[in-house]
Tab-separated table of C-alpha atoms and ligand atoms in Angstrom:
chain	number	residue	atom	x	y	z
G	28	MET	CA	0.000	0.000	0.000
G	29	ALA	CA	1.501	3.305	-1.158
G	30	VAL	CA	1.027	6.121	1.326
G	31	LEU	CA	0.633	9.301	-0.709
G	32	HIS	CA	0.649	11.765	2.173
G	33	LYS	CA	3.797	13.443	0.860
G	34	GLU	CA	2.315	13.795	-2.630
G	35	PHE	CA	-0.910	15.251	-1.260
G	36	THR	CA	0.965	17.859	0.782
G	37	LYS	CA	2.955	18.798	-2.320
G	38	TYR	CA	-0.307	19.124	-4.205
G	39	ASN	CA	-1.557	21.426	-1.471
G	40	LYS	CA	1.445	23.690	-1.980
G	41	GLU	CA	0.702	23.749	-5.685
G	42	ILE	CA	-2.935	24.783	-5.368
G	43	LYS	CA	-2.945	27.062	-2.337
G	44	LEU	CA	-2.608	30.822	-2.694
G	45	THR	CA	0.830	32.314	-2.212
G	46	THR	CA	1.071	35.409	-0.041
G	47	SER	CA	1.732	37.597	-3.042
G	48	ARG	CA	-1.253	36.209	-4.950
G	49	LYS	CA	-3.414	36.823	-1.908
G	50	GLU	CA	-2.212	40.414	-1.695
G	51	LYS	CA	-2.941	40.984	-5.384
G	52	LEU	CA	-6.479	39.700	-5.066
G	53	LYS	CA	-7.021	41.772	-1.937
G	54	ALA	CA	-5.809	44.844	-3.769
G	55	SER	CA	-8.304	44.154	-6.538
G	56	ARG	CA	-11.101	43.981	-3.958
G	57	LYS	CA	-9.925	47.237	-2.437
G	58	GLU	CA	-10.013	48.970	-5.820
G	59	ILE	CA	-13.538	47.879	-6.511
G	60	LYS	CA	-14.616	49.045	-3.090
G	61	LYS	CA	-13.194	52.484	-3.830
G	62	LYS	CA	-14.997	52.564	-7.136
G	63	ILE	CA	-18.397	51.653	-5.651
G	64	ARG	CA	-17.940	54.059	-2.752
G	65	ASN	CA	-17.183	56.971	-5.009
G	66	TRP	CA	-20.155	56.302	-7.233
G	67	PHE	CA	-22.535	56.221	-4.282
G	68	LYS	CA	-20.997	59.351	-2.780
G	69	ASP	CA	-21.551	61.176	-6.037
G	70	ASN	CA	-25.008	59.857	-6.736
G	71	LYS	CA	-26.836	58.890	-3.538
G	72	PRO	CA	-27.663	60.500	-0.181
G	73	ASP	CA	-25.800	59.734	3.055
G	74	GLU	CA	-28.264	57.137	4.291
G	75	LEU	CA	-27.732	55.017	1.190
G	76	GLN	CA	-23.958	54.605	1.365
G	77	PRO	CA	-22.791	50.969	1.301
G	78	LYS	CA	-20.461	49.030	3.556
G	79	PHE	CA	-18.362	46.028	2.495
G	80	HIS	CA	-17.538	42.613	3.840
G	81	GLY	CA	-15.345	39.840	2.474
G	82	GLN	CA	-16.919	36.394	2.319
G	83	GLY	CA	-16.453	32.968	0.792
G	84	SER	CA	-13.382	30.785	0.506
G	85	PHE	CA	-11.031	33.752	0.728
G	86	GLU	CA	-12.030	34.186	4.363
G	87	MET	CA	-11.563	30.475	5.086
G	88	ASN	CA	-8.151	29.853	3.546
G	89	THR	CA	-9.671	27.422	1.092
G	90	THR	CA	-9.286	29.333	-2.169
G	91	VAL	CA	-7.410	27.284	-4.775
G	92	ASN	CA	-5.336	28.427	-7.726
G	93	PRO	CA	-7.367	27.660	-10.828
G	94	ILE	CA	-5.796	25.618	-13.624
G	95	PRO	CA	-4.764	28.223	-16.237
G	96	VAL	CA	-6.940	28.323	-19.355
G	97	LYS	CA	-6.599	30.214	-22.646
G	98	ASP	CA	-9.137	32.628	-24.124
G	99	GLU	CA	-9.823	32.903	-27.883
G	100	GLU	CA	-6.893	35.249	-28.375
G	101	GLY	CA	-4.516	32.906	-26.636
G	102	ASN	CA	-4.187	34.892	-23.404
G	103	THR	CA	-3.742	32.875	-20.249
G	104	LEU	CA	-6.584	33.308	-17.775
G	105	LEU	CA	-6.623	32.495	-14.077
G	106	LYS	CA	-10.256	32.311	-13.129
G	107	TYR	CA	-10.177	33.123	-9.434
G	108	ASP	CA	-13.633	33.555	-7.976
G	109	LEU	CA	-13.918	36.150	-5.219
G	110	ASP	CA	-17.011	37.202	-3.317
G	111	PHE	CA	-17.350	40.613	-1.799
G	112	GLY	CA	-20.582	41.565	-0.030
G	113	VAL	CA	-22.089	45.036	-0.495
G	114	TYR	CA	-24.172	45.968	2.557
G	115	PHE	CA	-26.833	48.591	3.053
G	116	ILE	CA	-27.203	48.952	6.757
G	117	GLU	CA	-30.304	50.622	8.083
G	118	LYS	CA	-29.443	52.529	11.230
G	119	ASP	CA	-32.888	53.515	12.314
G	120	GLU	CA	-35.865	51.206	12.185
G	121	ASP	CA	-38.118	54.148	11.325
G	122	ASP	CA	-36.138	54.631	8.153
G	123	ALA	CA	-36.916	51.212	6.786
G	124	ASP	CA	-38.394	52.945	3.768
G	125	ASN	CA	-34.828	53.466	2.565
G	126	ARG	CA	-35.048	49.938	1.327
G	127	GLN	CA	-35.166	49.916	-2.442
G	128	THR	CA	-36.431	47.177	-4.689
G	129	ILE	CA	-34.052	44.345	-5.522
G	130	GLU	CA	-33.940	45.561	-9.108
G	131	THR	CA	-32.899	49.055	-7.999
G	132	TRP	CA	-30.068	47.835	-5.746
G	133	HIS	CA	-28.779	45.601	-8.503
G	134	ASN	CA	-28.920	48.469	-10.996
G	135	TRP	CA	-27.090	50.843	-8.694
G	136	VAL	CA	-24.287	48.420	-7.982
G	137	TYR	CA	-24.126	47.574	-11.680
G	138	ASN	CA	-23.858	51.252	-12.592
G	139	SER	CA	-21.168	51.833	-9.991
G	140	VAL	CA	-18.838	49.239	-11.542
G	141	GLU	CA	-19.909	49.488	-15.158
G	142	ASN	CA	-16.615	50.918	-16.429
G	143	HIS	CA	-14.312	49.312	-13.921
G	144	THR	CA	-12.820	46.855	-16.417
G	145	ASP	CA	-13.035	46.633	-20.196
G	146	LYS	CA	-15.502	43.781	-19.893
G	147	LYS	CA	-19.165	44.484	-19.139
G	148	PRO	CA	-20.231	43.330	-15.665
G	149	ILE	CA	-22.585	40.352	-15.608
G	150	ARG	CA	-26.010	40.525	-13.969
G	151	LYS	CA	-26.439	37.288	-12.013
G	152	THR	CA	-29.424	36.232	-9.901
G	153	THR	CA	-27.602	36.746	-6.636
G	154	CYS	CA	-24.890	39.260	-7.503
G	155	ILE	CA	-23.224	41.566	-9.992
G	156	ARG	CA	-20.081	39.938	-11.378
G	157	VAL	CA	-17.094	42.049	-12.399
G	158	VAL	CA	-14.691	40.222	-14.731
G	159	PHE	CA	-11.039	41.242	-15.083
G	160	SER	CA	-8.774	40.775	-18.073
G	161	ASP	CA	-6.486	38.313	-16.252
G	162	GLY	CA	-9.503	36.033	-15.714
G	163	HIS	CA	-10.383	36.642	-12.064
G	164	HIS	CA	-13.811	37.912	-11.159
G	165	ILE	CA	-15.373	39.534	-8.128
G	166	ASP	CA	-18.972	38.696	-7.280
G	167	LEU	CA	-20.875	41.453	-5.516
G	168	PRO	CA	-23.908	40.080	-3.698
G	169	ILE	CA	-26.077	42.805	-2.150
G	170	TYR	CA	-27.361	42.682	1.408
G	171	TYR	CA	-29.788	44.785	3.370
G	172	LYS	CA	-29.427	44.813	7.127
G	173	LEU	CA	-32.090	46.032	9.532
G	174	ASP	CA	-31.629	45.393	13.252
G	175	ASP	CA	-29.778	42.090	13.262
G	176	VAL	CA	-31.470	40.596	10.260
G	177	ILE	CA	-29.447	40.378	7.064
G	178	GLU	CA	-31.172	39.656	3.794
G	179	LEU	CA	-29.750	38.937	0.368
G	180	ALA	CA	-31.240	40.612	-2.698
G	181	HIS	CA	-32.094	37.514	-4.748
G	182	LYS	CA	-33.595	38.238	-8.137
G	183	ALA	CA	-35.467	34.946	-8.344
G	184	LYS	CA	-36.466	34.324	-4.740
G	185	ASP	CA	-36.965	37.887	-3.463
G	186	TRP	CA	-35.233	38.868	-0.192
G	187	ILE	CA	-33.837	35.852	1.590
G	188	LYS	CA	-32.271	35.636	5.024
G	189	SER	CA	-28.564	35.057	4.700
G	190	ASP	CA	-25.414	35.513	6.724
G	191	PRO	CA	-22.165	34.785	4.882
G	192	LYS	CA	-20.058	35.888	7.833
G	193	GLU	CA	-21.798	33.371	10.049
G	194	PHE	CA	-20.856	30.663	7.534
G	195	TYR	CA	-17.142	31.365	7.346
G	196	GLU	CA	-17.016	31.787	11.126
G	197	TRP	CA	-18.675	28.389	11.491
G	198	PHE	CA	-15.971	26.869	9.291
G	199	ASN	CA	-13.092	28.765	10.897
G	200	ASP	CA	-14.295	27.766	14.370
G	201	LEU	CA	-13.597	24.154	13.429
G	202	LYS	CA	-9.937	25.288	13.432
G	203	CYS	CA	-8.655	22.394	11.429
G	204	GLY	CA	-5.742	22.718	9.017
G	205	GLN	CA	-6.260	19.251	7.615
G	206	LEU	CA	-9.910	19.985	6.827
G	207	GLU	CA	-8.819	23.171	5.030
G	208	ARG	CA	-6.498	21.041	2.916
G	209	ILE	CA	-9.206	18.470	2.204
G	210	VAL	CA	-11.511	21.240	1.000
G	211	LYS	CA	-8.733	22.436	-1.303
G	212	TYR	CA	-8.146	18.900	-2.630
G	213	ILE	CA	-11.799	18.448	-3.474
G	214	LYS	CA	-11.975	21.873	-5.096
G	215	GLY	CA	-8.831	21.093	-7.102
G	216	TRP	CA	-10.540	17.868	-8.175
G	217	LYS	CA	-13.648	19.795	-9.266
G	218	ASN	CA	-11.511	22.227	-11.263
G	219	PHE	CA	-9.740	19.443	-13.159
G	220	ARG	CA	-12.828	17.301	-13.777
G	221	GLU	CA	-14.897	20.199	-15.077
G	222	LEU	CA	-12.133	21.340	-17.416
G	223	LYS	CA	-11.762	17.837	-18.800
G	224	ASN	CA	-15.491	17.447	-19.298
G	225	THR	CA	-17.186	20.761	-19.987
G	226	ASN	CA	-20.645	19.190	-19.650
G	227	LEU	CA	-19.970	18.268	-16.043
G	228	LYS	CA	-21.266	20.695	-13.422
G	229	LEU	CA	-20.140	19.562	-9.988
G	230	PRO	CA	-21.419	21.209	-6.768
G	231	SER	CA	-20.099	24.688	-5.969
G	232	GLY	CA	-17.068	25.207	-3.768
G	233	PHE	CA	-19.440	26.323	-1.018
G	234	GLU	CA	-21.448	23.091	-1.257
G	235	LEU	CA	-18.323	20.910	-1.375
G	236	THR	CA	-17.039	22.733	1.719
G	237	ILE	CA	-20.188	21.813	3.664
G	238	LEU	CA	-19.966	18.175	2.510
G	239	ALA	CA	-16.290	17.906	3.468
G	240	ALA	CA	-16.782	19.541	6.870
G	241	ASN	CA	-19.796	17.389	7.756
G	242	ASN	CA	-18.107	14.161	6.716
G	243	TYR	CA	-14.538	14.899	7.693
G	244	VAL	CA	-12.496	11.897	8.838
G	245	GLU	CA	-9.271	12.811	10.592
G	246	ASP	CA	-6.074	10.851	10.019
G	247	GLU	CA	-2.380	11.489	10.462
G	248	ASN	CA	-1.969	11.092	6.693
G	249	ASP	CA	-3.741	13.403	4.259
G	250	ASP	CA	-4.297	10.693	1.653
G	251	VAL	CA	-6.167	8.555	4.184
G	252	ALA	CA	-8.128	11.523	5.580
G	253	PHE	CA	-9.140	12.589	2.068
G	254	ARG	CA	-10.077	9.086	0.928
G	255	GLU	CA	-12.140	8.331	4.023
G	256	THR	CA	-13.869	11.719	3.896
G	257	VAL	CA	-14.812	11.097	0.260
G	258	ARG	CA	-16.059	7.638	1.266
G	259	LYS	CA	-18.298	9.130	3.947
G	260	ILE	CA	-19.678	11.757	1.591
G	261	ASP	CA	-20.368	9.058	-0.985
G	262	GLU	CA	-22.125	6.841	1.573
G	263	GLU	CA	-24.236	9.725	2.898
G	264	LEU	CA	-25.391	10.900	-0.496
G	265	ASN	CA	-26.147	7.432	-1.841
G	266	LYS	CA	-28.490	6.508	0.999
G	267	THR	CA	-32.216	6.565	0.244
G	268	ASN	CA	-33.267	10.212	0.592
G	269	GLY	CA	-29.679	10.966	1.429
G	270	PHE	CA	-28.959	13.283	-1.453
G	271	LYS	CA	-28.975	16.435	0.636
G	272	CYS	CA	-26.599	19.130	1.658
G	273	LEU	CA	-27.899	21.139	4.576
G	274	ARG	CA	-26.683	24.655	5.142
G	275	PRO	CA	-25.202	24.841	8.663
G	276	THR	CA	-25.895	28.556	9.161
G	277	THR	CA	-28.616	31.083	8.268
G	278	PRO	CA	-30.821	30.023	6.531
G	279	LYS	CA	-29.937	26.960	8.612
G	280	ASP	CA	-30.917	23.494	7.344
G	281	GLU	CA	-31.848	24.741	3.919
G	282	ASP	CA	-31.059	21.927	1.470
G	283	VAL	CA	-28.728	23.528	-1.052
G	284	PHE	CA	-29.147	20.495	-3.359
G	285	GLU	CA	-32.904	21.019	-3.483
G	286	ASN	CA	-32.986	22.308	-7.043
G	287	TYR	CA	-30.529	19.834	-8.549
G	288	SER	CA	-31.877	18.123	-11.643
G	289	ASP	CA	-31.725	14.320	-11.782
G	290	SER	CA	-28.989	14.476	-14.369
G	291	ARG	CA	-26.880	16.850	-12.293
G	292	ARG	CA	-27.291	14.635	-9.265
G	293	ASN	CA	-26.411	11.492	-11.191
G	294	SER	CA	-23.353	12.965	-12.835
G	295	PHE	CA	-22.051	14.215	-9.488
G	296	LEU	CA	-22.609	10.831	-7.850
G	297	SER	CA	-20.885	9.058	-10.687
G	298	ALA	CA	-17.882	11.440	-10.609
G	299	LEU	CA	-17.665	10.998	-6.843
G	300	GLY	CA	-17.846	7.211	-7.222
G	301	SER	CA	-15.017	7.290	-9.730
G	302	LEU	CA	-12.907	9.428	-7.384
G	303	LEU	CA	-13.469	6.999	-4.528
G	304	ASN	CA	-12.739	4.025	-6.725
G	305	ASP	CA	-9.416	5.531	-7.837
G	306	LEU	CA	-8.465	6.484	-4.284
G	307	ASP	CA	-9.030	2.856	-3.313
G	308	ARG	CA	-6.907	1.703	-6.252
G	309	THR	CA	-4.025	3.890	-5.052
G	310	LYS	CA	-4.364	2.315	-1.643
G	311	ASN	CA	-3.814	-1.117	-3.140
G	312	GLU	CA	-1.024	-0.031	-5.488
G	313	LYS	CA	2.470	-0.722	-4.120
G	314	ILE	CA	4.522	1.510	-6.407
G	315	PHE	CA	4.289	5.229	-5.573
G	316	LYS	CA	4.666	6.329	-9.174
G	317	LYS	CA	1.847	4.097	-10.381
G	318	ALA	CA	-0.410	5.152	-7.535
G	319	SER	CA	0.106	8.832	-8.248
G	320	GLU	CA	-0.448	8.295	-11.990
G	321	ILE	CA	-3.951	7.012	-11.314
G	322	LEU	CA	-4.798	10.300	-9.621
G	323	ILE	CA	-2.944	12.465	-12.145
G	324	ASN	CA	-4.667	10.919	-15.168
G	325	ASN	CA	-8.219	10.678	-13.913
G	326	GLN	CA	-8.805	13.006	-10.979
G	327	PHE	CA	-6.368	15.854	-10.356
G	328	GLY	CA	-4.311	16.424	-13.496
G	329	GLU	CA	-0.642	17.259	-13.749
G	330	ARG	CA	-0.632	19.528	-10.752
G	331	PHE	CA	-0.607	16.399	-8.617
G	332	PRO	CA	3.031	15.295	-8.250
G	333	LEU	CA	4.424	12.084	-9.649
G	334	GLY	CA	5.518	9.724	-6.899
G	335	GLU	CA	8.861	7.937	-6.817
G	336	ASP	CA	9.307	4.858	-8.949
G	337	VAL	CA	9.848	2.636	-5.941
G	338	ASN	CA	7.951	-0.082	-4.269
G	339	GLU	CA	6.469	0.683	-0.860
G	340	GLU	CA	7.995	-2.504	0.574
G	341	ASP	CA	11.484	-1.774	-0.746
G	342	LYS	CA	11.218	1.704	0.637
G	343	SER	CA	10.328	0.537	4.120
G	344	LYS	CA	12.996	-2.201	3.921
G	345	CYS	CA	15.489	0.430	2.900
G	346	LEU	CA	14.324	2.712	5.701
G	347	GLY	CA	14.576	-0.176	8.129
G	348	MET	CA	18.130	-0.889	6.998
G	349	SER	CA	19.266	2.692	7.386
G	350	ILE	CA	17.695	2.878	10.830
G	351	GLY	CA	19.328	-0.451	11.580
G	352	SER	CA	22.740	0.685	10.449
G	353	ALA	CA	22.333	3.946	12.304
G	354	LEU	CA	21.769	1.893	15.437
G	355	ILE	CA	24.857	-0.237	14.895
G	356	SER	CA	27.175	2.591	13.908
G	357	PRO	CA	29.166	4.516	14.767
G	358	LYS	CA	31.804	2.067	15.623
G	359	PRO	CA	34.879	3.905	14.350
G	360	TYR	CA	37.457	1.956	16.298
G	361	GLY	CA	35.719	-1.382	16.005
G	362	SER	CA	37.689	-4.633	15.894
L	600	MG	MG1	-18.483	33.631	-6.551
């Protein structure tokens, strides 16, 4: 059995954000904040000035570097996905009539960022998306806060209770570095699988984070922890009526898989089954190189490192010998 802990930790280094990348993305967020602020200052009264809050994987240390892709002109794109909440906070309950329609909020935020990049912003159901020429985008969901109730301006479902800060605090309170890595592994897997098969639409990073956290199996080795966590997710979801993913924070217990079509559900379950099957194959493979090739070819792509071309047994024998000889030596003046 080849233990791929070392390869998984190398993979983690490959996909996690470097400090400089993090700073660059933060700077981009800061710029957009300035832009929105200025627009509102110029166009709207004092009581309608927005506040801002980071949210999503960036706040949980689980953002992964996307696999670079090319656009039509051959430019390399890195499609980082950032979320940055725009908040309208009502200070006085009597002023609740400051609340605009969802359409109006969306239009205002759209107008405020319209010329921020040379690409037109995208109007999504739950946010305005600003796309940058290097491929990254910033999603701007809009929230209205009155007393302690925060609601998201959702163009299809109306105002819905939501609290993104509560979610990342829930995750960060688990304080588990290995779980952070497992979330990154599964997001790296999603990235590779969806690029290889453009018809495949796996669950969002947010949904995969909930699944990983709820089914996390700890182990001293990352390959075992990842494999057993995937096994638990697979078992949960394949149970009768088990295909659910319950939101742990406001709106608590909402099933975020509720609107999955049968075909989306089936293709996710089959991709997950194939991942588990390959992880089990690596467990039974004795040669590191061969074990890692299974994962490189089918599940993670070339960003996963190639293991050594040695047999697990030889390696432990070899290790045993060197420990053995270390125990016998030094004997410099022997016989
Ligand atoms: Mg997003």
